[in-house]
mmCIF file of C-alpha atoms in Angstrom:
data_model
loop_
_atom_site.group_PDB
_atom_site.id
_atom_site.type_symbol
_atom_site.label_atom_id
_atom_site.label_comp_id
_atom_site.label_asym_id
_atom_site.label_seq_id
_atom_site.Cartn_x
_atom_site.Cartn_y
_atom_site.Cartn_z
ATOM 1 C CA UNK A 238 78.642 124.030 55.808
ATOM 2 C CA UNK A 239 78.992 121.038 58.014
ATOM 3 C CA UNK A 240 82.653 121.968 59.013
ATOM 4 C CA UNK A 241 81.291 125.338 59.415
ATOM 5 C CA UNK A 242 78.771 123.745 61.967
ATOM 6 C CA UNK A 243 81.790 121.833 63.658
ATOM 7 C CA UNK A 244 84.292 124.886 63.874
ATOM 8 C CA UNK A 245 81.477 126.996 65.639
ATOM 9 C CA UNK A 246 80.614 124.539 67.870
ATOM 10 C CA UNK A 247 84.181 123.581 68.971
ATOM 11 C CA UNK A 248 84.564 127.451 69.486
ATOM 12 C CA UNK A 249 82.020 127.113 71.564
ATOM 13 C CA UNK A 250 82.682 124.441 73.941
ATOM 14 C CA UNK A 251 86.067 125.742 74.385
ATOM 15 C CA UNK A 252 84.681 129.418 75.532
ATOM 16 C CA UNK A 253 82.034 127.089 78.336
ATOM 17 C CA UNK A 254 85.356 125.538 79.631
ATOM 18 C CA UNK A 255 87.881 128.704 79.776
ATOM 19 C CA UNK A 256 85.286 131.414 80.681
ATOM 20 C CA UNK A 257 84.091 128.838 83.552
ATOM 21 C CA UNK A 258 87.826 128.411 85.067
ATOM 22 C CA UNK A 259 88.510 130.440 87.883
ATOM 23 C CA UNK A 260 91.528 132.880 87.824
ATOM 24 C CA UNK A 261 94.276 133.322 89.726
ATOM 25 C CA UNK A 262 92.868 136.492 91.414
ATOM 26 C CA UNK A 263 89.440 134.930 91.849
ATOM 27 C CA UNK A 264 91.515 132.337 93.584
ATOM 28 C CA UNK A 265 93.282 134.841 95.747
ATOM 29 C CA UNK A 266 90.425 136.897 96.702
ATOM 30 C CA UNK A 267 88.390 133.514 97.597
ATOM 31 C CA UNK A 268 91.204 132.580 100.080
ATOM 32 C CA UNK A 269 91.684 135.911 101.793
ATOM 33 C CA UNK A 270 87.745 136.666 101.980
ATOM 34 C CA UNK A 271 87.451 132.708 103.467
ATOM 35 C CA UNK A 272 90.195 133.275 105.994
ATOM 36 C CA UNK A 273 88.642 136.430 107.028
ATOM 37 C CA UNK A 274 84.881 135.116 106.995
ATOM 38 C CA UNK A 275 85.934 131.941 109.373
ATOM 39 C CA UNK A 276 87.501 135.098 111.844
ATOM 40 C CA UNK A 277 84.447 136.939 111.828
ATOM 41 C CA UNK A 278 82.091 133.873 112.117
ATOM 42 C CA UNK A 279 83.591 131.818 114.997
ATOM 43 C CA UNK A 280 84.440 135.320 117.050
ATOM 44 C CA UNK A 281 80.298 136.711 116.829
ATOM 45 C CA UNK A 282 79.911 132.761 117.702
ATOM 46 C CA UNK A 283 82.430 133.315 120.607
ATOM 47 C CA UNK A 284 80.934 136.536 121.349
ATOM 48 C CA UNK A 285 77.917 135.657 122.115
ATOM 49 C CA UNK A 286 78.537 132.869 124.204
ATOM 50 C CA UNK A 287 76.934 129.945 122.204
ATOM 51 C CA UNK A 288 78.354 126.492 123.044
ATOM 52 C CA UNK A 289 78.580 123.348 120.882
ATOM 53 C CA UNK A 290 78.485 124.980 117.718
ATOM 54 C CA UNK A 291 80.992 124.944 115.080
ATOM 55 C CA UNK A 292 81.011 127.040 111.965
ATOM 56 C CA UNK A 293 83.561 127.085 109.072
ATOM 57 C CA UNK A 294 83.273 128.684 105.659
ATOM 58 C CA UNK A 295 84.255 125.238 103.534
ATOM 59 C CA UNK A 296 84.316 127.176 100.048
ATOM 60 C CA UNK A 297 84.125 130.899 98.354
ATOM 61 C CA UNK A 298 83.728 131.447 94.901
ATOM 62 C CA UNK A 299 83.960 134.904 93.602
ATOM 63 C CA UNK A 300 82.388 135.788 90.111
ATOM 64 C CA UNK A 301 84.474 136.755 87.368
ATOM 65 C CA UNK A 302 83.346 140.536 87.755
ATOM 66 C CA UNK A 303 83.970 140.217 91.771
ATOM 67 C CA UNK A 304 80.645 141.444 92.247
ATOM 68 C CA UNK A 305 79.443 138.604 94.168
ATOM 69 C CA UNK A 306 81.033 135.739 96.376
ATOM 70 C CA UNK A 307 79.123 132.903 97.302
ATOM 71 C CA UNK A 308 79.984 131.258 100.608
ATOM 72 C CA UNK A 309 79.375 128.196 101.758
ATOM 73 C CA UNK A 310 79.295 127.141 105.087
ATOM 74 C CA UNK A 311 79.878 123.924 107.464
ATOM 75 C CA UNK A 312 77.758 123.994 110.346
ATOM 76 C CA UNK A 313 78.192 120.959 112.789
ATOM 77 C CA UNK A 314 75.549 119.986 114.592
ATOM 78 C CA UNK A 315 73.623 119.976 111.739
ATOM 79 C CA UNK A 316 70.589 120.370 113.056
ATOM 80 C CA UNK A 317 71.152 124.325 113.934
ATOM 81 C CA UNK A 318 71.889 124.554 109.956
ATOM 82 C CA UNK A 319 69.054 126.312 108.548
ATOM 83 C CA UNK A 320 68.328 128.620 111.502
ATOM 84 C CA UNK A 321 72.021 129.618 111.667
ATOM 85 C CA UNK A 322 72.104 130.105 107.998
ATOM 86 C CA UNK A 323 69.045 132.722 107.981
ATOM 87 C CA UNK A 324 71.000 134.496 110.998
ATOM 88 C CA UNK A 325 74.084 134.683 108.849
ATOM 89 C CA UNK A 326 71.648 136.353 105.775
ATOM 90 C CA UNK A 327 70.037 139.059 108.000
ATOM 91 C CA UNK A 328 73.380 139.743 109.058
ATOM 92 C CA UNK A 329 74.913 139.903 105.785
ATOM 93 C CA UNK A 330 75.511 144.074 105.436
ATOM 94 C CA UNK A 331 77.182 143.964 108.857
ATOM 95 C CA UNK A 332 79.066 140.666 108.374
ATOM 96 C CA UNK A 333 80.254 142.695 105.065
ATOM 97 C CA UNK A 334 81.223 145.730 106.922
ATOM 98 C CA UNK A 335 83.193 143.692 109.090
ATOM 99 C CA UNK A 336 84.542 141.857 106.472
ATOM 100 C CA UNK A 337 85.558 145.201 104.745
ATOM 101 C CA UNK A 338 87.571 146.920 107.579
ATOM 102 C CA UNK A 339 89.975 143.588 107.585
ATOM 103 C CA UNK A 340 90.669 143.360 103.837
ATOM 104 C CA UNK A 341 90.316 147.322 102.981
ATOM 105 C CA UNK A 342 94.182 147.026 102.167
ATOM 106 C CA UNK A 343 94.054 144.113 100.197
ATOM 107 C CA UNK A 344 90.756 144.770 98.318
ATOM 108 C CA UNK A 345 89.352 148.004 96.616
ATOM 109 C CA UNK A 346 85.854 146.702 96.963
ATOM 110 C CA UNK A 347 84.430 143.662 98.796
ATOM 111 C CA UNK A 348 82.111 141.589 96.697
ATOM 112 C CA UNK A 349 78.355 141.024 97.652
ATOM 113 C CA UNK A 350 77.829 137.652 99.992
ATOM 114 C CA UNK A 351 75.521 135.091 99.304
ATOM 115 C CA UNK A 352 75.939 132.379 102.062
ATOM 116 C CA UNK A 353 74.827 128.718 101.179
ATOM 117 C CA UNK A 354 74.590 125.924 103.211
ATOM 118 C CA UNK A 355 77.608 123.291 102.095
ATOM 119 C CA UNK A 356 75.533 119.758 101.941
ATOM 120 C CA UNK A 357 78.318 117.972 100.210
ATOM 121 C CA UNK A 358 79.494 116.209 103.408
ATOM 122 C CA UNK A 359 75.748 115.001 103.669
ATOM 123 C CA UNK A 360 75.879 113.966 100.262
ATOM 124 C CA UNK A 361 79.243 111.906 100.440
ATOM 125 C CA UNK A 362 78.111 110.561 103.742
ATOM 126 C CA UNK A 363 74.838 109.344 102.138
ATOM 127 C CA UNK A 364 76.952 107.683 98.600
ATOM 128 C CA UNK A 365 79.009 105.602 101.670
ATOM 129 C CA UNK A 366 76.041 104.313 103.633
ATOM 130 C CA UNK A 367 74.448 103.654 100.411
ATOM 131 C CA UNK A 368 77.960 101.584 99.498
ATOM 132 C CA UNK A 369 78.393 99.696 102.607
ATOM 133 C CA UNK A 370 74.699 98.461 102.602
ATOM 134 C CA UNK A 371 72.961 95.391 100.750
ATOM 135 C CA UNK A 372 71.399 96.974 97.711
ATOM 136 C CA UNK A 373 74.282 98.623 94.670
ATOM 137 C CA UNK A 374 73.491 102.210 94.667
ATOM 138 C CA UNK A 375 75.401 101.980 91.428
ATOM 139 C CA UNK A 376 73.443 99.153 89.504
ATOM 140 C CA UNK A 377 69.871 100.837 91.336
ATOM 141 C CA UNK A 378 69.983 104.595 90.807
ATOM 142 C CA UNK A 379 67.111 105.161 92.609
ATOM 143 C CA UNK A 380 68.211 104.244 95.622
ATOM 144 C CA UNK A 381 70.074 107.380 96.171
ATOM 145 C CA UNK A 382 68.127 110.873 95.966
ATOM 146 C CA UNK A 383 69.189 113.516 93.729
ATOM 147 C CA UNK A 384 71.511 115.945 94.720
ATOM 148 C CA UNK A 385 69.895 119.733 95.760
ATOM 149 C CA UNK A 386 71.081 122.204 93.060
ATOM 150 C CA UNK A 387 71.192 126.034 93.893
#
C-alpha cells in the first residue's frame, strides 16, 4: 500500500512538471504573436502622436489549447501603466483583428489576449535597493513586500 501511495504520487508530480512545460509550438506562436503585438503597439502609439512613451510586449504565453495568450507588457514611464493598460483591454477585439490580418498565414486561429502589466522589473529593482541598503532583506523577510500574483 505504501509503495502504492509513492508510485501514484511520483506519477503525479511528474504529470505537474511535463504538462506545465511549454512546447515547441507554444514557443513559436509566443514569438511570432510578440513580434507582431510590439508592431501593432508602438505604430497606434506612433499613430496617434503620443510622445515619451514606450511600450514593449516583454513576454507571451500561449495555453496549451492556444485558446488564450497572455501578454505582458513594459510600459516606461511607469506612471502611464495602469491607464495605458485599460486602453490596451478596451481595445483588445481590434488589437486582435489587427493582430489576425498579419499572422493569418502563419496561424489558423489567433488565440484570445489577456494583457497584464509586467511588474517584474519593479520587483528586481525593489530586491536591489533592498540589497544595497543597511538592513538584510534576506535575514528580515519582512522587509520586502510580497510579490502581486495574477
Amino acid at each position: 500500500m505504501f509503495r502504492f501511495l509513492i508510485l501514484t504520487t511520483l506519477r503525479m508530480i511528474e504529470f505537474v512538471y511535463f504538462c506545465s512545460m511549454e512546447t515547441n509550438r507554444q514557443k513559436k506562436i509566443g514569438s511570432v504573436l510578440q513580434k507582431d503585438l510590439v508592431d501593432i503597439l508602438q505604430g497606434e502609439v506612433r499613430k496617434n502622436g503620443i510622445s515619451n512613451l514606450v511600450i514593449s510586449v516583454s513576454k507571451v504565453i500561449v495555453t496549451t489549447d492556444l485558446s488564450i495568450a497572455k501578454v505582458y507588457l513594459s510600459v516606461f514611464p511607469q506612471d502611464k501603466a495602469k491607464d495605458l493598460l485599460e486602453a490596451v483591454k478596451t481595445n483588445a477585439p481590434l488589437i486582435k483583428h489587427d493582430l489576425s490580418q498579419r499572422v493569418k498565414l502563419q496561424l489558423r486561429k489567433v488565440p484570445n489576449l489577456a494583457f497584464y502589466i509586467d511588474d517584474s522589473l519593479d520587483y528586481i529593482e525593489k530586491i536591489d535597493n533592498a540589497l544595497s541598503g543597511k538592513e538584510n532583506p534576506i535575514v528580515n523577510r519582512d522587509l520586502l513586500e510580497k510579490r502581486k500574483k495574477f
